[in-house]
mmCIF file of C-alpha atoms and ligand atoms in Angstrom:
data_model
loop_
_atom_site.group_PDB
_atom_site.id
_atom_site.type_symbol
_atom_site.label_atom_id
_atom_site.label_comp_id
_atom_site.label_asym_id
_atom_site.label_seq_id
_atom_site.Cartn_x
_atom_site.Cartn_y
_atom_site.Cartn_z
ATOM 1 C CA UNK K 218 65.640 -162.935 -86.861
ATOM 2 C CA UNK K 219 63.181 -159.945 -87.474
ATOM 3 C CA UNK K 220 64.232 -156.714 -86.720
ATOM 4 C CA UNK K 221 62.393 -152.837 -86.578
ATOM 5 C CA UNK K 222 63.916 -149.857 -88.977
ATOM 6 C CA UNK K 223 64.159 -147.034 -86.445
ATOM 7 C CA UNK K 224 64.825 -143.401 -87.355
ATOM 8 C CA UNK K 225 68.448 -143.187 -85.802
ATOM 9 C CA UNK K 226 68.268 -140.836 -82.722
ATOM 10 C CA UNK K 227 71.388 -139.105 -83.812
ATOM 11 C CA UNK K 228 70.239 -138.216 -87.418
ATOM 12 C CA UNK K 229 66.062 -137.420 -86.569
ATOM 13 C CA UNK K 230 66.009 -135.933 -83.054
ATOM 14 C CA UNK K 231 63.781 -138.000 -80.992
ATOM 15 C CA UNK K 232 61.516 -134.575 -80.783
ATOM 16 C CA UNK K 233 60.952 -134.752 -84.689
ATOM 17 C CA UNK K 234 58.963 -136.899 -86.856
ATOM 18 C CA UNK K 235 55.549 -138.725 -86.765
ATOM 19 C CA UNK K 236 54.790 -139.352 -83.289
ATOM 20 C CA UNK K 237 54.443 -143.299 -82.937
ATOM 21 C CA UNK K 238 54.704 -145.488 -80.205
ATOM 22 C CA UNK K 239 58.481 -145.708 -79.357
ATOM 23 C CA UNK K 240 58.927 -144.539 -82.801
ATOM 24 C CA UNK K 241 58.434 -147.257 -84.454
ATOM 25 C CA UNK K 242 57.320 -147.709 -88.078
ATOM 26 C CA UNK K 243 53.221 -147.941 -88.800
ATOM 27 C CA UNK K 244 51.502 -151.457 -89.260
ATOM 28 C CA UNK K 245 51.283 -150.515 -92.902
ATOM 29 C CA UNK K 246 54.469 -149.648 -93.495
ATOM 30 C CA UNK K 247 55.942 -152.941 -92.145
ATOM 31 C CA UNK K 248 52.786 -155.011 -93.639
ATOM 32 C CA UNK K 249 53.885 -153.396 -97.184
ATOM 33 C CA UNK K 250 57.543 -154.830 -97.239
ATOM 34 C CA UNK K 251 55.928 -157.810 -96.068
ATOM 35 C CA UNK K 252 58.258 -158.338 -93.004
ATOM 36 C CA UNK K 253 56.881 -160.051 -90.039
ATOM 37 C CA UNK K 254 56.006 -158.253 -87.254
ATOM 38 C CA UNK K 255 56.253 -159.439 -83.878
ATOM 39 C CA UNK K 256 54.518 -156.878 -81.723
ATOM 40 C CA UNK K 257 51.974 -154.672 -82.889
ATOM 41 C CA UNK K 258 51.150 -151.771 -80.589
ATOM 42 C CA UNK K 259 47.984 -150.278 -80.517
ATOM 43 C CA UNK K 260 45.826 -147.605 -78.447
ATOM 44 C CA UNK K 261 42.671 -147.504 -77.033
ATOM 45 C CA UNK K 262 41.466 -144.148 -75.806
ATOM 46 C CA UNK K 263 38.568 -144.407 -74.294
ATOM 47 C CA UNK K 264 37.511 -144.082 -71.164
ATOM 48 C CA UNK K 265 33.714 -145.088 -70.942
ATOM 49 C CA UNK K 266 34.431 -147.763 -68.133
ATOM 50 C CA UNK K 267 35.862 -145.118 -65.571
ATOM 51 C CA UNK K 268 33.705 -145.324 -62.450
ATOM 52 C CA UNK K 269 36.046 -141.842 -60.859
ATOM 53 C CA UNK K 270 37.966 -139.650 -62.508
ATOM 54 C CA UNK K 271 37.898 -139.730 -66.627
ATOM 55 C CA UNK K 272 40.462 -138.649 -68.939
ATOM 56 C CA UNK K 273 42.184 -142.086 -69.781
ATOM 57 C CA UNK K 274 40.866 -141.302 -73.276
ATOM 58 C CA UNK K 275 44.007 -139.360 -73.854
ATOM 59 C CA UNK K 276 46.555 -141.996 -72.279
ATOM 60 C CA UNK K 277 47.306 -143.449 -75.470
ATOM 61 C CA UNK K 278 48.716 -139.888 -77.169
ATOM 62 C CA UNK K 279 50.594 -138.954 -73.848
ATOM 63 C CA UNK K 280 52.345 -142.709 -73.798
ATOM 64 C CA UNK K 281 52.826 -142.257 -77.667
ATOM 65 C CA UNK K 282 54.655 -139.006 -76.754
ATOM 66 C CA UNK K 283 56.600 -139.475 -73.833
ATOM 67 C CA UNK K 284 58.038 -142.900 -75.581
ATOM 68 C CA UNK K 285 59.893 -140.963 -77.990
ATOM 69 C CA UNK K 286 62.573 -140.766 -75.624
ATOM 70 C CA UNK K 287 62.846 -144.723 -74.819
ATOM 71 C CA UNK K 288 66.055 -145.671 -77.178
ATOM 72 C CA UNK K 289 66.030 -149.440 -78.376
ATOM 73 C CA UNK K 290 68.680 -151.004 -75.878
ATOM 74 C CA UNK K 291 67.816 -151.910 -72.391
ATOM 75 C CA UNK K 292 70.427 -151.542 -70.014
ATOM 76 C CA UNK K 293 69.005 -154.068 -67.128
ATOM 77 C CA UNK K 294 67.844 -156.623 -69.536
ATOM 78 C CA UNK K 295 70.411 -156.515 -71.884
ATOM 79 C CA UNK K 296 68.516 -156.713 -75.218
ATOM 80 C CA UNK K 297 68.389 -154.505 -78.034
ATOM 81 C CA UNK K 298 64.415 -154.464 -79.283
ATOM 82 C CA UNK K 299 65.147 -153.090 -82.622
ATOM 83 C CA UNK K 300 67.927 -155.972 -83.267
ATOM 84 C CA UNK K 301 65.524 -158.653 -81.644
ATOM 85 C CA UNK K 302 61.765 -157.899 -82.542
ATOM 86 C CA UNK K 303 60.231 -156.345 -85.328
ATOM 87 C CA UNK K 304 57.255 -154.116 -83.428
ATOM 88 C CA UNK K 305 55.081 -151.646 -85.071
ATOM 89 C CA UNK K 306 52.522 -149.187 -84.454
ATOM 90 C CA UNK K 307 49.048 -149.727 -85.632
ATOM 91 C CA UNK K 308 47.393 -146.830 -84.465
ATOM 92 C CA UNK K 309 44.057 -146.766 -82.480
ATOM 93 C CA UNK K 310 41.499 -148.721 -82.512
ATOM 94 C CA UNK K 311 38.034 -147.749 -82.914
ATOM 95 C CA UNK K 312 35.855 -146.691 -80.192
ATOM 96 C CA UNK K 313 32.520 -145.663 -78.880
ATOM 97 C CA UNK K 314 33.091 -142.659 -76.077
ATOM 98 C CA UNK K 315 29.315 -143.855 -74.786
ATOM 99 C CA UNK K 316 29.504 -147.386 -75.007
ATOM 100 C CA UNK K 317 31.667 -149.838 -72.863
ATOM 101 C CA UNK K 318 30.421 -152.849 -74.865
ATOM 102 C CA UNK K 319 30.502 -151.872 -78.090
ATOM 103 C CA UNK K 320 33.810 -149.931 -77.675
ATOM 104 C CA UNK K 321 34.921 -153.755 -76.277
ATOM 105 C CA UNK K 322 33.398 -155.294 -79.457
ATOM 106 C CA UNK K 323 35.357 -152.821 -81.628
ATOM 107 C CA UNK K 324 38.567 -152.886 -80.351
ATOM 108 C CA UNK K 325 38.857 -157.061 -80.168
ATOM 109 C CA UNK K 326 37.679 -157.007 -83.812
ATOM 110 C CA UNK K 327 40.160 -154.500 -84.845
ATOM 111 C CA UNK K 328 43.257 -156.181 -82.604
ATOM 112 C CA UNK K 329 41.989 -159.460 -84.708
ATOM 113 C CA UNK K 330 43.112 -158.554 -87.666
ATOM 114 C CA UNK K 331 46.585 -157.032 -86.266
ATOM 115 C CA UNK K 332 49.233 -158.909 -88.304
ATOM 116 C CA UNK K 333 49.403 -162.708 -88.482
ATOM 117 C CA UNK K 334 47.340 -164.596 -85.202
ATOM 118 C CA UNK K 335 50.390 -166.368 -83.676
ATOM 119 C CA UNK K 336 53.316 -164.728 -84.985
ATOM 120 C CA UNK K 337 52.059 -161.097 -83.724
ATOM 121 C CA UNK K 338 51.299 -159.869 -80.235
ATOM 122 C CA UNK K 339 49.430 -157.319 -78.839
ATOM 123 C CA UNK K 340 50.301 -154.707 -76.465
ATOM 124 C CA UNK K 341 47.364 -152.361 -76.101
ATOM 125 C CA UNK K 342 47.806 -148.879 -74.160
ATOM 126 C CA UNK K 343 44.399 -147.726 -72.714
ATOM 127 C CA UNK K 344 42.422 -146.308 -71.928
ATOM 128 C CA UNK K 345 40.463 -147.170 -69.012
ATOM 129 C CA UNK K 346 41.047 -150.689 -67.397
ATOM 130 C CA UNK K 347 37.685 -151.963 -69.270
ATOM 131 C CA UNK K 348 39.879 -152.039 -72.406
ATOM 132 C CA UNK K 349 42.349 -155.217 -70.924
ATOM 133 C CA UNK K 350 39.099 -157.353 -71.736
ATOM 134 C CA UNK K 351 39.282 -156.904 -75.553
ATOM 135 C CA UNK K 352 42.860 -157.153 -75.801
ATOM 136 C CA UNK K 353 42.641 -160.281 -73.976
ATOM 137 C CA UNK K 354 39.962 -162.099 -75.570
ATOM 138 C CA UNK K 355 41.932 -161.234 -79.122
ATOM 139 C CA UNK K 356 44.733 -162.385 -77.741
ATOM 140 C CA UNK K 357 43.075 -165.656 -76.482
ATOM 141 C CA UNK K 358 41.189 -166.210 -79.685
ATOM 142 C CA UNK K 359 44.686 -165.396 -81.772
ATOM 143 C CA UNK K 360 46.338 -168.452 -79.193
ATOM 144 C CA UNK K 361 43.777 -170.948 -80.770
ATOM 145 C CA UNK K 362 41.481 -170.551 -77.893
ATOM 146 C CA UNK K 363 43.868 -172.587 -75.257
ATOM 147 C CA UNK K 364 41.263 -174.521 -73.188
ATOM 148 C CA UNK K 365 41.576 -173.385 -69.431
ATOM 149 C CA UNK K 366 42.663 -169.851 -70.712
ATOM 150 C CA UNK K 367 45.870 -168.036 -70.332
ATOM 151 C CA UNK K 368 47.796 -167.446 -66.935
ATOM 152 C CA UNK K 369 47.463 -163.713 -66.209
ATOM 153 C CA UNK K 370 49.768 -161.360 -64.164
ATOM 154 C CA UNK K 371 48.073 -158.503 -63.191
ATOM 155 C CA UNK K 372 49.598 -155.361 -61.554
ATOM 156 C CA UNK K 373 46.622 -152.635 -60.131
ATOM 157 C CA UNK K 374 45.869 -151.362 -56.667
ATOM 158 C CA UNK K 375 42.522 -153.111 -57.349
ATOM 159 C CA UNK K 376 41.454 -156.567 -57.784
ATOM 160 C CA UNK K 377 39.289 -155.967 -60.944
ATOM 161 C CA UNK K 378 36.449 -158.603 -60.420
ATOM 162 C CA UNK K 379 33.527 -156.077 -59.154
ATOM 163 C CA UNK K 380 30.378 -157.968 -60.945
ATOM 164 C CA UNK K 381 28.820 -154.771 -61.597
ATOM 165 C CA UNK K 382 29.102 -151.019 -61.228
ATOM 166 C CA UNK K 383 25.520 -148.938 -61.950
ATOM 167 C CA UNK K 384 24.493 -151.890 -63.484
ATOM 168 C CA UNK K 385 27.345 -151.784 -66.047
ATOM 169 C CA UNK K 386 29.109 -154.916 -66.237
ATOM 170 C CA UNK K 387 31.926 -154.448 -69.023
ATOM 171 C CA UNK K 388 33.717 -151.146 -66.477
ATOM 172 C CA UNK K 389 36.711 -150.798 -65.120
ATOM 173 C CA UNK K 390 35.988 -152.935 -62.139
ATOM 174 C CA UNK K 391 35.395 -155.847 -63.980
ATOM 175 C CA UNK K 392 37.439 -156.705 -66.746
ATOM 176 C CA UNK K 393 39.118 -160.077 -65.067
ATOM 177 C CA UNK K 394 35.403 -161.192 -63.946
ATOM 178 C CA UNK K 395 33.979 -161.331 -67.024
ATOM 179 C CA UNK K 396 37.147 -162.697 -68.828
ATOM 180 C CA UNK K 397 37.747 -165.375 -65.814
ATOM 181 C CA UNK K 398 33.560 -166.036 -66.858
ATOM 182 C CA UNK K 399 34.249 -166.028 -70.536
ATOM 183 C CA UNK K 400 37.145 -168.699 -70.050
ATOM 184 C CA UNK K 401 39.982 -166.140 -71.668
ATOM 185 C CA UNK K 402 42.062 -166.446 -68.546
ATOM 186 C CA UNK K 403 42.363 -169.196 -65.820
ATOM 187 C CA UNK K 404 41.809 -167.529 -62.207
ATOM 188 C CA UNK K 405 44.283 -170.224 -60.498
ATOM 189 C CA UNK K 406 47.189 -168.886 -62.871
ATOM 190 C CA UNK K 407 46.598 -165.692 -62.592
ATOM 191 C CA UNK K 408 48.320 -163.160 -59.918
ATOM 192 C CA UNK K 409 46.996 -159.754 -58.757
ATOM 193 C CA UNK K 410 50.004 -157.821 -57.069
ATOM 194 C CA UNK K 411 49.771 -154.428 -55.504
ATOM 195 C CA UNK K 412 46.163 -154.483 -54.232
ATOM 196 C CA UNK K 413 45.325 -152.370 -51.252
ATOM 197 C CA UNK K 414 43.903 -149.359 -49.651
ATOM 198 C CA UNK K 415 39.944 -148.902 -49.256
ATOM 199 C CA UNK K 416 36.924 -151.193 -50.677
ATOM 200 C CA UNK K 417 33.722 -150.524 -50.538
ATOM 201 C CA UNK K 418 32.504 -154.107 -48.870
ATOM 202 C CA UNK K 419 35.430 -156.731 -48.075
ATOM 203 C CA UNK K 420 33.033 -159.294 -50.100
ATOM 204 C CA UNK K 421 34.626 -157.105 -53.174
ATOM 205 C CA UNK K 422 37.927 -159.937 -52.919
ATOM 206 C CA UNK K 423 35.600 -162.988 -52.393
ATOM 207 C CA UNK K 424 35.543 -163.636 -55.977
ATOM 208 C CA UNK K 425 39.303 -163.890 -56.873
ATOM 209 C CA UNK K 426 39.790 -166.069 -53.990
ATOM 210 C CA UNK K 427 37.010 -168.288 -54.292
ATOM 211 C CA UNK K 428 37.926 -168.382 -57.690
ATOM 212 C CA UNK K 429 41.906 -169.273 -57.008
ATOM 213 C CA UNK K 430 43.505 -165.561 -57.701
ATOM 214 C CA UNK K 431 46.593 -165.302 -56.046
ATOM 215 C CA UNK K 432 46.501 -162.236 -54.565
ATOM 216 C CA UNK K 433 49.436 -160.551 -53.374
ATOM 217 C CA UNK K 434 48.613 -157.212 -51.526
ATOM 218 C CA UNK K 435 51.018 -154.521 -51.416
ATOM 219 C CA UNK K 436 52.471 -154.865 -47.466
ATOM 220 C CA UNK K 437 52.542 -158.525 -48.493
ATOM 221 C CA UNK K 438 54.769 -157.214 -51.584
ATOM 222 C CA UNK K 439 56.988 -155.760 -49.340
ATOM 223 C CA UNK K 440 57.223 -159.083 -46.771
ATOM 224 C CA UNK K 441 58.880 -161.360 -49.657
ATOM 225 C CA UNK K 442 56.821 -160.465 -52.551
ATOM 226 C CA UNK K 443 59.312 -160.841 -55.168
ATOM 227 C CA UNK K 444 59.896 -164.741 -54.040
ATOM 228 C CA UNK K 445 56.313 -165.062 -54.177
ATOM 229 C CA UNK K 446 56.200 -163.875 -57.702
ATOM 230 C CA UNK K 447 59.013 -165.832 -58.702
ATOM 231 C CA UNK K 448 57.517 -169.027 -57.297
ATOM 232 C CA UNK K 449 54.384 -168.347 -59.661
ATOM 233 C CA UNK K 450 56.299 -167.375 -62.588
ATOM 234 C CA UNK K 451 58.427 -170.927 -62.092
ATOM 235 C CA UNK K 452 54.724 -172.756 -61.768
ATOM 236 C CA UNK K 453 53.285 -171.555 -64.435
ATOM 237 C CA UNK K 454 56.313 -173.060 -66.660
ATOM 238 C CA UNK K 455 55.854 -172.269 -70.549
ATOM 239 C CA UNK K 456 52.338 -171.399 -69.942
ATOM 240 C CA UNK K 457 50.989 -168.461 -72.250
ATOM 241 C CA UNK K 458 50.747 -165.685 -70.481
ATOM 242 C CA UNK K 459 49.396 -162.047 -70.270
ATOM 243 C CA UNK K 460 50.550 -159.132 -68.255
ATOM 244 C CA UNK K 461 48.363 -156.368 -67.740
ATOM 245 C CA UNK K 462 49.450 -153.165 -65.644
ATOM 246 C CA UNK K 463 47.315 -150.693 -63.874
ATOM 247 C CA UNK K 464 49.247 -147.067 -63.419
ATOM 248 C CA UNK K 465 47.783 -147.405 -60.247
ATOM 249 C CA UNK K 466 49.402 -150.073 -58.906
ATOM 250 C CA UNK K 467 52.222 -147.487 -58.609
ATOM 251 C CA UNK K 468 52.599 -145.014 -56.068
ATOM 252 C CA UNK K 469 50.504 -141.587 -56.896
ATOM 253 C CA UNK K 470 53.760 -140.102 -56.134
ATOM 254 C CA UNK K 471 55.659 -142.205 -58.668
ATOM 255 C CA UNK K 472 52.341 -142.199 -60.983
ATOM 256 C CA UNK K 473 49.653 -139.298 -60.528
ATOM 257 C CA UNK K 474 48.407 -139.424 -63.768
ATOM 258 C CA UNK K 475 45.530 -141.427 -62.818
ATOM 259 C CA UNK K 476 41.755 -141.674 -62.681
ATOM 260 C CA UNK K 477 41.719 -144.096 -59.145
ATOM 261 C CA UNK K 478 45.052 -143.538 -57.173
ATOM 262 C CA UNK K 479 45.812 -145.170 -53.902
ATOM 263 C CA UNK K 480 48.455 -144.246 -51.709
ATOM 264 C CA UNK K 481 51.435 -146.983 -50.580
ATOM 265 C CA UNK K 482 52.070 -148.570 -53.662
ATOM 266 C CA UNK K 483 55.087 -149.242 -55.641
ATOM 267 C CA UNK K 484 57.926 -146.599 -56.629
ATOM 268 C CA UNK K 485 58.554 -146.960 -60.258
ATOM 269 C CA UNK K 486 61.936 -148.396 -59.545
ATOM 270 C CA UNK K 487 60.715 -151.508 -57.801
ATOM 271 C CA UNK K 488 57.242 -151.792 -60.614
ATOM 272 C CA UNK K 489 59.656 -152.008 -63.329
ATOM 273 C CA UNK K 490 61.986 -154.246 -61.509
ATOM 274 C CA UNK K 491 58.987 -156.493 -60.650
ATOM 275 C CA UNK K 492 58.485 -156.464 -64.346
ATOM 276 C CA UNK K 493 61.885 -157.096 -65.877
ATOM 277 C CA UNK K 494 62.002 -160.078 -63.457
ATOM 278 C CA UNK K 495 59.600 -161.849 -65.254
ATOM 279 C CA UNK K 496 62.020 -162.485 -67.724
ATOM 280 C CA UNK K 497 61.707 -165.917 -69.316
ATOM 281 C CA UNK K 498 57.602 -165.858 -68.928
ATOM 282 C CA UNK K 499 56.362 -167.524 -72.348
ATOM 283 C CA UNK K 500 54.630 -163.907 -72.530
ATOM 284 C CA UNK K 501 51.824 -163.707 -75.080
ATOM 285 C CA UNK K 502 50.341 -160.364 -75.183
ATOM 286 C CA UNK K 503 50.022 -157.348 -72.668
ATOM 287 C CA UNK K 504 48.270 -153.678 -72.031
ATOM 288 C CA UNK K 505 49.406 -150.702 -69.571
ATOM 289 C CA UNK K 506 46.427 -148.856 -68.987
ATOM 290 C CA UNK K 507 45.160 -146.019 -66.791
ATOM 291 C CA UNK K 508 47.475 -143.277 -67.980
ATOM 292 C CA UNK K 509 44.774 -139.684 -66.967
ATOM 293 C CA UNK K 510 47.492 -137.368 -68.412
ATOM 294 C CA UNK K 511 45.458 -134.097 -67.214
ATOM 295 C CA UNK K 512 46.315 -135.468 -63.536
ATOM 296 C CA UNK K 513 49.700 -136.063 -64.420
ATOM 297 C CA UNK K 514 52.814 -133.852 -63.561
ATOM 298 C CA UNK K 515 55.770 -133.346 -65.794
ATOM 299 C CA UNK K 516 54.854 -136.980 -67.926
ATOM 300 C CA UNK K 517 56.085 -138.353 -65.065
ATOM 301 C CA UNK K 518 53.090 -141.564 -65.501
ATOM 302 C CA UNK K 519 53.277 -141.240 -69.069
ATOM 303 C CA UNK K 520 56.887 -141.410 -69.109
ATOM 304 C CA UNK K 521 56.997 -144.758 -66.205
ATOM 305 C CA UNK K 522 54.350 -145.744 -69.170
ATOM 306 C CA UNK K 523 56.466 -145.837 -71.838
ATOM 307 C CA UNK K 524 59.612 -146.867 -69.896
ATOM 308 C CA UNK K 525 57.252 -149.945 -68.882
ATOM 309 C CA UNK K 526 56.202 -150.767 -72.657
ATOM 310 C CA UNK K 527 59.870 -150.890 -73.762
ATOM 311 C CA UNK K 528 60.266 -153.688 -70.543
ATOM 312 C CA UNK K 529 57.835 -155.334 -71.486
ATOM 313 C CA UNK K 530 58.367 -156.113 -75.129
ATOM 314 C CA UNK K 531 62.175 -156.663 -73.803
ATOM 315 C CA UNK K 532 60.676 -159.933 -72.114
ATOM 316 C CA UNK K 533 60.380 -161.342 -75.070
ATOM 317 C CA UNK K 534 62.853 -160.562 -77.156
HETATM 318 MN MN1 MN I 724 42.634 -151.755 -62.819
HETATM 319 MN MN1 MN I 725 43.466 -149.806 -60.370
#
């Protein structure tokens, strides 16, 4: 059983040290005593893909910072991370601040090389929700390429699958089009919960439907939502899957550090009991993204952020 050397809490005070993502020991570190690593965390700040408010960019330092206060045991889930899963920090990856595509190029190259391809998965903190894309098709190509792609389950007020924004295809609106195009992910096991609010044409969900998404608006959420996501999680069986998380898909009160907020979404009580209910997933890789920690108030996203990544990687330990 693998297992992650944390700086004890009661000897280093959690505001002390190297800042790293739940304060876990660098990729190098870990790499250099040749222990396996489960997880490897990474960021991507960038932001090129934003078609509102920028600032994403600096999601992954604010998430790096508020998660030195997340301590290894997890009361609801009952698992201790450090005891179960050896994670580690390998920094940021590379990125172009004027290029979606190449920034997209970079980062899967770099999160290709993260550890060993099966044993190690990838949670990426963004960053804009362009960034999900990369992690995704590393992930996919780490899997062995699993014909029909992985089953997805995707948290954002917004569905994702915009074709194009200003002519930019490889945005924020349309990281599960071109990854449902590119094969990475299979539309009819993927679900997109928390979608609502405003669109600019109603043609804008055509796409995930005709494509299979289930899609599980927010008022729906409320009207039996968690049976509904149960019922897919029990489908989908031992299928690899992918979460990715959109701050948004929380309520701005819950989550105002964020470049797109809608109003009426989920408090962070019920988001991270949505997520912790997906225990038992055969969960392959994740990201949290949208994090705009100029909009936020007090860490209050960043913190949900962090609080979210430790949930996450408790899935699967
Ligand atoms: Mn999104
Ligand atoms: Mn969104």
């Amino acid at each position: 059983m693998s297992k992650t050397v944390l700086p004890s809490g009661r000897v280093q005070p959690r505001f002390a040290g190297i800042c790293t993502f739940l304060r876990v020991p660098q990729v190098e570190d870990v790499a250099s005593e040749n222990r396996p690593i489960d997880w490897a965390i990474y960021g991507v700040p960038s932001d090129a893909g934003v078609t509102f408010r920028p600032g994403a960019r600096f999601g992954p330092r604010a998430v790096r910072e508020a998660s030195q206060y997340i301590k290894p045991y997890l009361i609801e889930q009952g698992v201790h991370l450090a005891e179960r899963l050896s994670i580690a920090d390998a920094g940021d990856a590379p990125v172009n601040p004027y290029s979606c595509r190449q920034t997209l190029d970079g980062v899967a190259a770099f999160a290709s090389k993260l550890g060993e391809a099966r044993q190690t998965r990838l949670l990426a903190i963004g960053g804009d929700h362009s960034i999900a894309y990369a992690n995704l098709k590393a992930t996919w190509e780490r899997r062995g390429k699993p014909a029909g792609g992985l089953a997805v389950i995707h948290f954002d007020a917004h569905m994702d699958t915009v074709d194009e924004v200003w002519g930019e295809k490889w945005g924020h609106a349309s990281p599960f089009r071109r990854a449902i195009e590119d094969g990475l992910i299979d539309p009819k096991s993927m679900i997109s919960i928390g979608i609502r609010g405003t669109l600019n044409d109603p043609a804008d969900l055509n796409y995930a439907r005709q494509h299979g998404v289930t899609l599980v608006k927010f008022d729906e959420w409320r009207k039996g939502g968690p049976q509904a996501l149960a019922a897919f999680v029990s489908r989908l069986a031992k299928r690899e899957t992918y979460i990715t998380f959109d701050v948004d898909a929380v309520d701005p009160a819950f989550c105002p550090g964020t470049g797109t907020p809608v109003a009426g979404g989920f408090t962070s009580a019920e988001a991270l009991e949505a997520v912790r209910s997906l225990r038992g997933i055969n969960l392959v890789g994740a990201d949290i993204v949208e994090v705009l920690p100029d909009r936020d108030v007090s860490e209050i996203t960043a913190t949900f952020a962090a609080q979210l990544m430790a949930e996450i990687l408790g899935l699967s330990a």
